[in-house]
Coordinates of C-alpha atoms and ligand atoms in Angstrom, one line a residue:
X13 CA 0.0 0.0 0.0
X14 CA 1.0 3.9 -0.2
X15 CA 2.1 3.6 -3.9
X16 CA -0.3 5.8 -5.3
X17 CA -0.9 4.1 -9.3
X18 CA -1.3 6.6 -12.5
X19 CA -4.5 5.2 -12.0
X20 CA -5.2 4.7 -8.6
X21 CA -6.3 8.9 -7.3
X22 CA -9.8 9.0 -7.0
X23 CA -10.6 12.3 -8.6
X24 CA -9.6 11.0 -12.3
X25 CA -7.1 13.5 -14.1
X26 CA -4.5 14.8 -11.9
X27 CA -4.0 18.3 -12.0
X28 CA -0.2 18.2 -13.1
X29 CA 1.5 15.2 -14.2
X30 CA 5.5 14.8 -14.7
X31 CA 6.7 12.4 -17.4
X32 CA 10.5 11.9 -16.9
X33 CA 11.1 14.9 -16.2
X34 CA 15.4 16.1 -16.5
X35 CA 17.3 19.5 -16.1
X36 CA 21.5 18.9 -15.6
X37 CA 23.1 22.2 -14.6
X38 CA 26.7 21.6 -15.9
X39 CA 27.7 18.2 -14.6
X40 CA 24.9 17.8 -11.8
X41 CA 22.0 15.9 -12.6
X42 CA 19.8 18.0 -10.3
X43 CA 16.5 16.3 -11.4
X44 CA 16.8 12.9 -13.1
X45 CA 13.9 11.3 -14.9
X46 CA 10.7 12.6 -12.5
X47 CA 7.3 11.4 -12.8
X48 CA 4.7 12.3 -10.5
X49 CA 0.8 13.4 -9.9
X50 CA -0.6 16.3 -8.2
X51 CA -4.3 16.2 -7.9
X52 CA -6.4 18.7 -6.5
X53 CA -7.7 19.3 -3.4
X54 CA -4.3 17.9 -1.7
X55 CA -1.1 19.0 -0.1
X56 CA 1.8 17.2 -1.8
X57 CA 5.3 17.3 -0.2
X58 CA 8.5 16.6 -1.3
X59 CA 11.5 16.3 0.8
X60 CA 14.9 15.2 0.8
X61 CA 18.4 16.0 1.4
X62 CA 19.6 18.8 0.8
X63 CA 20.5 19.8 -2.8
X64 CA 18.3 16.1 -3.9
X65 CA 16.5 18.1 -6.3
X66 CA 13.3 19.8 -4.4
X67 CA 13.6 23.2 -5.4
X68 CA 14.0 22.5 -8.9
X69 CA 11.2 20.3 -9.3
X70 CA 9.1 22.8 -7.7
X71 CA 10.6 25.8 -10.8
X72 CA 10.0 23.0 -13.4
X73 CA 6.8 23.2 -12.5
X74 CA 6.2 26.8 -12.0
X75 CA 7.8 27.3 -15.3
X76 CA 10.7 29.7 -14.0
X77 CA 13.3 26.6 -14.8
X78 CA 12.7 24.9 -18.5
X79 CA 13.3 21.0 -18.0
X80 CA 15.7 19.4 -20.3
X81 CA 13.7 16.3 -21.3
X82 CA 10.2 14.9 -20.5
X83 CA 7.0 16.4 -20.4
X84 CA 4.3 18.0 -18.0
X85 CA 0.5 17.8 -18.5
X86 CA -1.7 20.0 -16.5
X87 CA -5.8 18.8 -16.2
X88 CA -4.1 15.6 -19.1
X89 CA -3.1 18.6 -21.8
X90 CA 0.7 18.8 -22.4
X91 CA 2.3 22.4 -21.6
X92 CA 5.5 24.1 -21.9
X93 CA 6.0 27.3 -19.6
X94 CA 8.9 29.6 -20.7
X95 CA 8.2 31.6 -17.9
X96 CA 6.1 31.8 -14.8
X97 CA 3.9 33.9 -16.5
X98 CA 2.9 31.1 -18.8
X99 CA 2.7 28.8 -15.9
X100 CA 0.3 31.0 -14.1
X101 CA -1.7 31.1 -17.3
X102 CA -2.3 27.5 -16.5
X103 CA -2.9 28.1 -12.7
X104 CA 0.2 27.6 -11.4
X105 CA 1.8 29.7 -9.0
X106 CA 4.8 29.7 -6.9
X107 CA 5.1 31.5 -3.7
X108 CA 9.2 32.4 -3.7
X109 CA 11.2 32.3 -0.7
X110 CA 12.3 35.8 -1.6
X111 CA 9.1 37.5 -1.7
X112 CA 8.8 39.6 -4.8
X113 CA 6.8 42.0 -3.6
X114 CA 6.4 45.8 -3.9
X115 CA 7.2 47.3 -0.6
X116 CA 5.8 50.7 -1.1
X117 CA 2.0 49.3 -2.9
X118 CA -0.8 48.5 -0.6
X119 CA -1.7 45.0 -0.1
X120 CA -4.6 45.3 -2.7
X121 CA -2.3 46.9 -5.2
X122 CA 0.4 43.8 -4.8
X123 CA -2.9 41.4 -5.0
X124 CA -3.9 42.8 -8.0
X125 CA -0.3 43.8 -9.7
X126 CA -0.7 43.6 -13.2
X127 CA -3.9 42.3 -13.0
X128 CA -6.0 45.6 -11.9
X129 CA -9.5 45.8 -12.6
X130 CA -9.2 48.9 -14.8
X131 CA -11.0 51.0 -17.8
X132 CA -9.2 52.1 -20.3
X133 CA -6.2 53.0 -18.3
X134 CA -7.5 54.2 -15.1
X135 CA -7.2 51.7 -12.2
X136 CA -10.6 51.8 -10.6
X137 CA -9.4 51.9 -7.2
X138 CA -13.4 51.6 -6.2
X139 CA -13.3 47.9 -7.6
X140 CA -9.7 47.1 -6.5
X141 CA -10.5 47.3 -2.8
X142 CA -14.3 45.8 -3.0
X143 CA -12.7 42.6 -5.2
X144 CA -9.9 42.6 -2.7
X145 CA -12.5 42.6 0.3
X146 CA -14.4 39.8 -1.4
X147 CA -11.3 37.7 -2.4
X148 CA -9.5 38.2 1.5
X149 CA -13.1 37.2 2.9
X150 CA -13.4 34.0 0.6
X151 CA -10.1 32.8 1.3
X152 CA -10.4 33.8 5.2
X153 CA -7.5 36.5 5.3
X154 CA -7.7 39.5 7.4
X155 CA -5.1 42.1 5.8
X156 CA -6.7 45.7 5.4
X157 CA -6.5 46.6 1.9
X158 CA -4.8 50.1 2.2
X159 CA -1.7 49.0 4.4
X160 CA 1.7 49.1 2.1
X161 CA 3.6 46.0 2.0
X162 CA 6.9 47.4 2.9
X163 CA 6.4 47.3 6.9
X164 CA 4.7 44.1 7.0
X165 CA 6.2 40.9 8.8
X166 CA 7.1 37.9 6.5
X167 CA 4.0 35.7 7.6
X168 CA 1.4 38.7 6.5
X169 CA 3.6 39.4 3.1
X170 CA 3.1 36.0 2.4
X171 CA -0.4 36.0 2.9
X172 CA -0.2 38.8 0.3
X173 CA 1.6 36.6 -2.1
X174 CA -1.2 33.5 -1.4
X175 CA -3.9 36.1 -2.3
X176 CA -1.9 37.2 -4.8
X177 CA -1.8 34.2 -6.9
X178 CA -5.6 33.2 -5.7
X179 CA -6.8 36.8 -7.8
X180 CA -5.1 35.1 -10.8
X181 CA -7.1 31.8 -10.1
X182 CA -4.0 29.4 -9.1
X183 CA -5.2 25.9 -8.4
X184 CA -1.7 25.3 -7.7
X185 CA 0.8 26.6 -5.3
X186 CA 4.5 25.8 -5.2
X187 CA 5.4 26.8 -1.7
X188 CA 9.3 26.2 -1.0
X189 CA 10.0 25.8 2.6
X190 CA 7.2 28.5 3.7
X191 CA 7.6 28.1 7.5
X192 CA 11.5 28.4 7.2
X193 CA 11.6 31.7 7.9
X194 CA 8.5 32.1 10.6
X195 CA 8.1 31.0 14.1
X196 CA 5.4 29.6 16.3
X197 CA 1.8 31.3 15.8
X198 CA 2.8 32.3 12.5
X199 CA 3.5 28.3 11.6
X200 CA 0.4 27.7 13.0
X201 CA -1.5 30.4 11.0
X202 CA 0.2 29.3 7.3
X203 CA -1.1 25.7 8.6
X204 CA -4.4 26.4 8.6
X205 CA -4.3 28.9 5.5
X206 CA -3.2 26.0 3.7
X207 CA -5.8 23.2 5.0
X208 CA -8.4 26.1 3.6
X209 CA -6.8 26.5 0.5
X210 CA -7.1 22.5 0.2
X211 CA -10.4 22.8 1.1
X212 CA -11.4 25.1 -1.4
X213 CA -10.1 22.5 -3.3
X214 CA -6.8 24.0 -4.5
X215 CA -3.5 22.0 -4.5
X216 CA -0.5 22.7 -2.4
X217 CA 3.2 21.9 -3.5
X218 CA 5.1 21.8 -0.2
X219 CA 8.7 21.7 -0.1
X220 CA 10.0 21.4 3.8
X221 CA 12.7 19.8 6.3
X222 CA 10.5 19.9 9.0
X223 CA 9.3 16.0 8.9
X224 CA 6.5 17.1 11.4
X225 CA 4.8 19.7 9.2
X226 CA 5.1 17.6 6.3
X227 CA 3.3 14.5 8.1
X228 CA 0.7 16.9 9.9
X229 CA -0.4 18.4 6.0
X230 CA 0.3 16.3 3.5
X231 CA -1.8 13.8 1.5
X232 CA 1.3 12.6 -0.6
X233 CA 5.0 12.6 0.3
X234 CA 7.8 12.2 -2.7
X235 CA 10.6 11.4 -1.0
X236 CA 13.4 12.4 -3.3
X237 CA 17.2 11.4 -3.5
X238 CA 20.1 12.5 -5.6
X239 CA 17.6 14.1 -8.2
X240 CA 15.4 10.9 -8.1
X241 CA 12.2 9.8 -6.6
X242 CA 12.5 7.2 -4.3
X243 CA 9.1 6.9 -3.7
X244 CA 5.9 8.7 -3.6
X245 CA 3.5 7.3 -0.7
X246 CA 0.5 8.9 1.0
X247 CA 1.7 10.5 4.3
X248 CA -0.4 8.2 6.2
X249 CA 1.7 5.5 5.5
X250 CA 4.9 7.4 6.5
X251 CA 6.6 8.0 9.7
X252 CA 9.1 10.8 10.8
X253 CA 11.7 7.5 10.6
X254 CA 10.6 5.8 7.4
X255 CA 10.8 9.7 5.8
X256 CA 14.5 9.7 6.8
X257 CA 15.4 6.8 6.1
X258 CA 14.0 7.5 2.1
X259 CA 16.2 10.9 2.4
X260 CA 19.2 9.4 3.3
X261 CA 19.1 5.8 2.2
X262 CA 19.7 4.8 5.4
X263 CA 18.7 5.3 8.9
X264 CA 19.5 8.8 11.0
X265 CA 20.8 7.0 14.2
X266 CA 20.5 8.9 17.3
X267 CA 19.7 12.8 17.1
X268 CA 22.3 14.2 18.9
X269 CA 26.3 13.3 19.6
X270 CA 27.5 13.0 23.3
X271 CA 28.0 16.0 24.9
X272 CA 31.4 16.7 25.2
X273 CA 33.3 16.3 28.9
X274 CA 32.9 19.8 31.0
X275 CA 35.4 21.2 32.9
X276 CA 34.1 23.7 35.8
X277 CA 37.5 24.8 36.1
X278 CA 38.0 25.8 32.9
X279 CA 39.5 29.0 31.8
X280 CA 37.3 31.8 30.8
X281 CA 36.9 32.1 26.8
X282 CA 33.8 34.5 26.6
X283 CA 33.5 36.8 29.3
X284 CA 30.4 39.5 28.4
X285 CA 29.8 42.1 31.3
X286 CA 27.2 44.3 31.3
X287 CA 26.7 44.7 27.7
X288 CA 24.2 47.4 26.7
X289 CA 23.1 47.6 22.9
X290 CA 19.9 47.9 20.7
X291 CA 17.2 45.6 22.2
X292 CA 19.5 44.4 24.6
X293 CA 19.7 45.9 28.0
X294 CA 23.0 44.6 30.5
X295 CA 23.7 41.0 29.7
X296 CA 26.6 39.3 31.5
X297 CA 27.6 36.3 30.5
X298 CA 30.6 33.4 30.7
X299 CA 31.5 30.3 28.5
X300 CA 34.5 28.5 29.3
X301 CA 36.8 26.6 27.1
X302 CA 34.7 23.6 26.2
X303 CA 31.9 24.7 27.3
X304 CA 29.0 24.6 25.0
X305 CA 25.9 27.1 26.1
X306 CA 22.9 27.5 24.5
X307 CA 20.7 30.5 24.1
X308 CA 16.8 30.1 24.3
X309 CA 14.1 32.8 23.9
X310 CA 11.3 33.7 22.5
X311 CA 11.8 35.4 19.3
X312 CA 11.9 39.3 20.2
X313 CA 13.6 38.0 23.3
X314 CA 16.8 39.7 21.9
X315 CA 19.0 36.3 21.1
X316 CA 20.2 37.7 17.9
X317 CA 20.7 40.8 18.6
X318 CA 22.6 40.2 21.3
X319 CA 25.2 38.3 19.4
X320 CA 25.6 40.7 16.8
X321 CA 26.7 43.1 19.5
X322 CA 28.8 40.7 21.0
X323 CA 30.6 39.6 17.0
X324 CA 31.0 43.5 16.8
X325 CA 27.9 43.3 13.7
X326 CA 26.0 45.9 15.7
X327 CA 27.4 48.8 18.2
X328 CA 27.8 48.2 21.9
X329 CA 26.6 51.3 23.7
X330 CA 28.6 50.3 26.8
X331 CA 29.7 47.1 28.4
X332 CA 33.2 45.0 27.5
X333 CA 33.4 41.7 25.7
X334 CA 36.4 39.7 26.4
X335 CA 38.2 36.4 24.4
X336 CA 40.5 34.6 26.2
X337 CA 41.2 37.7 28.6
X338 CA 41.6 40.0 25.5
X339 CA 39.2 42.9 24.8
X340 CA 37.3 43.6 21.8
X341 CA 36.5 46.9 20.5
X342 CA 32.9 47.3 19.7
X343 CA 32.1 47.4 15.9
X344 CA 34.7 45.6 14.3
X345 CA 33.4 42.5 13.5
X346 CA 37.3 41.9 11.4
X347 CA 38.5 41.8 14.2
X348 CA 36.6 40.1 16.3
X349 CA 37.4 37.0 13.7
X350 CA 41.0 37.8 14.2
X351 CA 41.0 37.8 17.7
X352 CA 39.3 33.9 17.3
X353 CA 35.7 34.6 17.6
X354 CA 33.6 33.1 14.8
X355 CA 30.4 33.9 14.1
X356 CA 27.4 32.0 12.3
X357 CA 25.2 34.5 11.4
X358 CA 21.2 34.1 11.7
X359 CA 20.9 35.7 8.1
X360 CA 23.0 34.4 5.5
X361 CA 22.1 36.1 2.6
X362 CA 23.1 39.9 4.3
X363 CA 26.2 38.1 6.0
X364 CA 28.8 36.3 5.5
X365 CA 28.4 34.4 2.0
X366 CA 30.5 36.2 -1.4
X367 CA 27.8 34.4 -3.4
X368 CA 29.3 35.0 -6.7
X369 CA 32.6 33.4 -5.6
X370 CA 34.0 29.5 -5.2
X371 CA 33.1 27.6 -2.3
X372 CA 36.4 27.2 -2.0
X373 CA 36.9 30.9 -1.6
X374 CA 34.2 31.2 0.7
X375 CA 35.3 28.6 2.7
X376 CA 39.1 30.0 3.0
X377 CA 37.9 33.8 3.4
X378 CA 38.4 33.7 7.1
X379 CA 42.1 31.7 7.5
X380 CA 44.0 32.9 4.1
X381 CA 47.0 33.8 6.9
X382 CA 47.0 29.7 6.6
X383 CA 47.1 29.1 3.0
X384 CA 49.0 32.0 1.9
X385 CA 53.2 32.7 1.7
X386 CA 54.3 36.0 1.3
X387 CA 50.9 37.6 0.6
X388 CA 49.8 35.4 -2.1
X389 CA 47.4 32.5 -1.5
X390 CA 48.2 29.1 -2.4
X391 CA 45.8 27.3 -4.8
X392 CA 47.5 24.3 -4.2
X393 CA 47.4 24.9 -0.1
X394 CA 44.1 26.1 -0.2
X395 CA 42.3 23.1 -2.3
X396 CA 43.9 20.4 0.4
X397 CA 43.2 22.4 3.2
X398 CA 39.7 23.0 2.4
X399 CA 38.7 19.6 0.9
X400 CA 38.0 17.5 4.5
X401 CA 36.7 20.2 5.8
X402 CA 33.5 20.4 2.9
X403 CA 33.8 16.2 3.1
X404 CA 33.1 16.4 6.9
X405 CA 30.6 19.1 6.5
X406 CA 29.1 16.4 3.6
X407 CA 28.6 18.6 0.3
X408 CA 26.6 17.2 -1.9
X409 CA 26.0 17.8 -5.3
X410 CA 28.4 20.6 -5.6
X411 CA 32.4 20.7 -5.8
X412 CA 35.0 22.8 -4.4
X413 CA 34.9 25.1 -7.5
X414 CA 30.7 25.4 -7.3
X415 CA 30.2 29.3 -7.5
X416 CA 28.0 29.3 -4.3
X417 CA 24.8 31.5 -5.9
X418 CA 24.3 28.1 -7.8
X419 CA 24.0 26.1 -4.4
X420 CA 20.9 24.5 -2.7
X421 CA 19.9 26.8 0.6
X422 CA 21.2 24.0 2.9
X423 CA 24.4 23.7 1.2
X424 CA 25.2 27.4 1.6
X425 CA 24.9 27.0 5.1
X426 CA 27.3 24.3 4.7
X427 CA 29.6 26.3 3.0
X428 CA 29.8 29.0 5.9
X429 CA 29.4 26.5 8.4
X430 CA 32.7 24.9 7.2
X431 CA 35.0 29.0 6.9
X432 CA 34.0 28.7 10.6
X433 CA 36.1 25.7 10.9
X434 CA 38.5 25.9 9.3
X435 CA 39.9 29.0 11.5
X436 CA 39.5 26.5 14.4
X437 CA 38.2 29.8 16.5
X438 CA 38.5 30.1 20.3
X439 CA 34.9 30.8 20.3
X440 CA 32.2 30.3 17.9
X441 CA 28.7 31.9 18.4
X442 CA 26.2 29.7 16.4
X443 CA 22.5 32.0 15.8
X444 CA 19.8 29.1 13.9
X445 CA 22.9 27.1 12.7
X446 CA 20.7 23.9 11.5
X447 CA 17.9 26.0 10.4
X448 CA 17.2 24.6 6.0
X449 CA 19.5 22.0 6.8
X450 CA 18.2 18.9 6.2
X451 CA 18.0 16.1 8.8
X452 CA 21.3 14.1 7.9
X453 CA 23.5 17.3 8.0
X454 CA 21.7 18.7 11.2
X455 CA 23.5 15.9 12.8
X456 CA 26.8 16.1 10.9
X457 CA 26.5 19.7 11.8
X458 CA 26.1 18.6 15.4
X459 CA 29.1 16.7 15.2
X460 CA 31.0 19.4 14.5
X461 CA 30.2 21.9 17.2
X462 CA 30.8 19.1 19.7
X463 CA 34.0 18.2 18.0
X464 CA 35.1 21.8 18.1
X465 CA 33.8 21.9 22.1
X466 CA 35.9 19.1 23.0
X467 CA 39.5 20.9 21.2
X468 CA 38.4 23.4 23.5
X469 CA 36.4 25.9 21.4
X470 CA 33.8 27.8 23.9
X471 CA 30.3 27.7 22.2
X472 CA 27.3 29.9 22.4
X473 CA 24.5 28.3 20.5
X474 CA 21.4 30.4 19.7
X475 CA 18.3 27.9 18.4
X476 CA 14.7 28.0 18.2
X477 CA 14.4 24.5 18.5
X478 CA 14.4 23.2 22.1
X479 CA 15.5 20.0 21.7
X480 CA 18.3 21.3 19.7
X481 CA 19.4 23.9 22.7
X482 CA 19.0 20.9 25.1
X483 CA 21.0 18.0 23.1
X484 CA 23.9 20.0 22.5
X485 CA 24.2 22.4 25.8
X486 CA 25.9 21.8 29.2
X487 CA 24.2 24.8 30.0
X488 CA 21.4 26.8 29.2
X489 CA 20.6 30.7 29.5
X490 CA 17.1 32.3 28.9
X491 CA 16.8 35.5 27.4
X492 CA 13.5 37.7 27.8
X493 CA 13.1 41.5 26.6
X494 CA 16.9 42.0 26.1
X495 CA 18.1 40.5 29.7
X496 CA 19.2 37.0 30.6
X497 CA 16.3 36.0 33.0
X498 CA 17.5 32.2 33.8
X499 CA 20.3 30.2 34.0
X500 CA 19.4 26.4 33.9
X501 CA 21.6 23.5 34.3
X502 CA 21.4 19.9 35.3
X503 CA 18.1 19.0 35.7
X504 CA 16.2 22.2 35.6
X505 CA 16.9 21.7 32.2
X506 CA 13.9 20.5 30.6
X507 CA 11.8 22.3 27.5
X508 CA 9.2 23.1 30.2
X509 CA 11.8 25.4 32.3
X510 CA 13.0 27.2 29.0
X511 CA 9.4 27.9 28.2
X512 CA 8.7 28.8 31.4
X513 CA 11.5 31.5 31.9
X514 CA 10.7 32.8 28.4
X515 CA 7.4 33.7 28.6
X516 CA 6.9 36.8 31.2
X517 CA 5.0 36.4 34.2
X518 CA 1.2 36.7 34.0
X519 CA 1.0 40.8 34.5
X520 CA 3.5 41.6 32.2
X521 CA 3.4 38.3 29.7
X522 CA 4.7 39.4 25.8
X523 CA 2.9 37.8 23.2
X524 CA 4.6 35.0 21.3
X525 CA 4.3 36.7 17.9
Ligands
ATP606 N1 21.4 27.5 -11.2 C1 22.1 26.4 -10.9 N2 23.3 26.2 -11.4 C2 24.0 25.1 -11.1 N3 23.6 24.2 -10.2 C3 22.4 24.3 -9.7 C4 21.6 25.4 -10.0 N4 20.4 25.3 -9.3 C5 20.5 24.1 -8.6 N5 21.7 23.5 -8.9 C6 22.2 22.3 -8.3 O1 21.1 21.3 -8.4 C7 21.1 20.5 -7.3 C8 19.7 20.5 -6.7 O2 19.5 21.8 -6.1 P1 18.1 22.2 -5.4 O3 18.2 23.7 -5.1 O4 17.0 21.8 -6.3 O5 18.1 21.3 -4.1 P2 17.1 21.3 -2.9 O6 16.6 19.9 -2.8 O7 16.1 22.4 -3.0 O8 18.0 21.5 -1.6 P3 17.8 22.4 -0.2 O9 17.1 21.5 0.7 O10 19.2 22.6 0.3 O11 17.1 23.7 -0.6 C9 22.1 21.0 -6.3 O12 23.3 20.1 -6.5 C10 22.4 22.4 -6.8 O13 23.7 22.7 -6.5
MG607 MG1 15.7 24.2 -1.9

């Protein structure tokens, strides 16, 4: 059972069908021979590794990537989009991870972008807000009309783009790991705007890492490896473990490494006192060599923007930050890295990556003092030391000499994930590091921060994910409105203490959002 046959979906046609379908960039089979069904009225998921192939598939079908070979049918009529225009002609519509919205339009005017209600030339702004009221009522969103797009959070601009491809009649939406960039209440909200869209009878094209999500909506699951579908089963018949083990081809093993040993008696690697900066108001803090600490909050809490004023990202408006005794000065994040502390940051695309450049320049960017003699870097010196450093981060489907624009999301992280060790730092501050990583390199990226702890790199890990802070940590701090409220070790440290020292006490309580 779970196989679903050409035949076998109840509701006759499918609304898309792949035949073999193949795009190569260069050498790298990205997709490699594809058939599936998408039928109406469904959520269908794909997941796999990272760089297997998902994204792809999902701009095959939303015609902003032309396949190579094979064929697509939508509603049993064979297509060929040369843009996403054309797909959207055929109701298809992909909701991009970067938003491509117009920041300083109103909501209605982004709904209705190039497809205003007009006479003549005139925009009738009198029937662009009433069609926009009827459209947000019948799809159940709330966004007044008027408000411009620019100010919005991510969760409401991607309601905009939702509505924005229902006003063009999409049955389909290609949605590429939507929840990546939300957290809790706003998950929950993009859950049950997509249970209505499915039951409005529109079809969802889901593309996420988060097993649970992809269990919880889907109808289908294509499990896809290497550019190839391994399977395509009804989520019923899938588990969190049978998932994984179609991703990788074998099974995960267990979720996190063993912590490494602690020494109390450590020496002091990270010593914060008193820092004061935006949204953060006089945080002290230690790590000692070895010492792996993790950072929970809610988000708002100030996690990240704490960090960035430690790294020297933002300004420190007073307080000291020390590394191995040594002071920093406050907005020099250069030399921060030279005096040995790395940083991951929480947005890669702002920081960090040179995305027109190698991965092997990206990778060697922060120790060229190692590679180099007499000013000039080493090819040679640079290739061997940065080769088992992207095997241990396990790189797939892309070579030392990828440019890294060309990479998969969770490779990219890879690629900064691996500069960070290759300086070996004397502390690394880690904000989201696992975050579009998929499961397998979460815990080869787990690996590595515990390897790193136990050569006596101090680590300060910030992560949503509870289970994540409390695998890895020997110790865990709390952080609400810019302070550190709770220190918890031992066995205060359970998810229910983090949650508990997050959120406020009753009189004062923030809301989640
Ligand atoms: N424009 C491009 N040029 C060269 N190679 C590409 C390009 N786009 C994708 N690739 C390669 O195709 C493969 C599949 O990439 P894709 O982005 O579809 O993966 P993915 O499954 O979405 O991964 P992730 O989970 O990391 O987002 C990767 O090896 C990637 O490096
Ligand atoms: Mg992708």
């Amino acid at each position: 059972m779970g196989w679903i046959s050409p035949e076998g979906s109840s509701t006759g046609t499918p609304l898309v069908e792949l035949q073999s379908i193949s795009k190569q960039f260069g050498g790298v089979r990205a997709i490699d021979g594809i058939s599936l069904e998408i039928p109406s009225g469904a959520v269908h998921a794909l997941v796999g590794e990272n760089g297997a192939g998902k994204s792809t598939l999902g701009k095959v079908i939303a015609g902003s990537i032309h396949p190579d070979s094979g064929s697509m049918l939508v509603e049993g009529v064979e297509v060929s989009f040369r843009s996403p225009r054309e797909a959207l002609g055929h109701g298809i519509a992909a909701m991009a991870q970067e938003l491509l919205l117009v920041g300083r339009l109103s909501v209605a005017e982004n709904v209705f972008l190039g497809a205003e209600p007009s006479r003549g030339s005139w925009i009738r702004r009198g029937t662009l807000k009433s069609r926009y009221e009827r459209l947000a009522a019948d799809a159940g969103f709330s966004l007044p009309a008027d408000e411009p797009v620019g100010g919005m959070r991510i969760a409401e601009q991607q309601q905009v783009e939702i509505m924005r491809a229902l006003a063009r009649d999409a049955r389909l939406i290609v949605m590429d790991e939507p929840s990546a960039a939300l957290s809790g209440s706003d998950v929950e909200r993009l859950h049950e705007i997509i249970r209505t869209l499915v039951a409005q009878g529109k079809a969802v094209l889901l593309v996420s890492h988060f097993l649970r999500e992809v269990l919880s909506l889907a109808d289908t699951i294509s499990v896809l490896r290497d550019g190839q579908l391994v399977r395509t089963s009804a989520a019923a018949d899938e588990t969190e473990a049978t998932l994984i083990q179609g991703m990788l081809g074998r099974p995960l093993g267990a979720a996190f490494p063993k912590k490494p040993e602690r020494n109390v008696q450590a020496p002091v690697r990270l010593s914060v006192r008193n820092v004061i900066a935006p949204a953060v108001a006089d945080v002290s803090l230690e790590v000692r060599e070895g010492e792996i600490v993790g950072l929970a909050g809610l988000v708002g809490a100030g996690r990240t923007e704490l960090v960035r004023a430690l790294f020297g990202a933002d300004r420190r408006s007073s307080g000291t930050v020390e590394i191995a005794g040594k002071e920093l000065s406050s907005d020099q994040p250069l030399l921060s890295l030279r005096s040995g502390l790395a940083m991951i940051p929480e947005s890669r695309r702002e920081q960090g990556l040179l995305f027109n450049r190698s991965v092997l320049e990206n990778v060697s960017l922060s120790s060229l003092g190692d590679v180099s003699r007499g000013g000039w870097v080493s090819r040679r010196s640079e290739r061997a030391a940065v080769s088992p450093i992207l095997e241990r981060v396990a790189l797939r489907g892309a070579t030392p000499d990828s440019v890294v624009s060309t990479l998969s999301g969770g490779n990219q992280q890879k690629v900064l994930f691996a500069r960070n060790l290759m300086c070996e730092p004397r502390v690394l501050i880690a904000d989201e590091p696992t975050r579009g990583v998929d499961v397998g390199a979460k815990r080869a990226i787990y690996d590595l921060i515990v390897e790193l702890a136990s050569r006596g790199t101090a680590v300060l890990l910030v992560s949503s994910e509870l289970e994540e802070v409390l695998g890895l940590s020997h110790r865990v701090l709390v952080m609400r409105r810019g302070r550190v409220v709770a220190e918890l070790e031992g066995e205060a440290m359970t998810e229910s203490g983090i949650l508990a020292a997050a959120f406020a006490d009753p009189v004062t309580t923030e809301v989640a959002a």
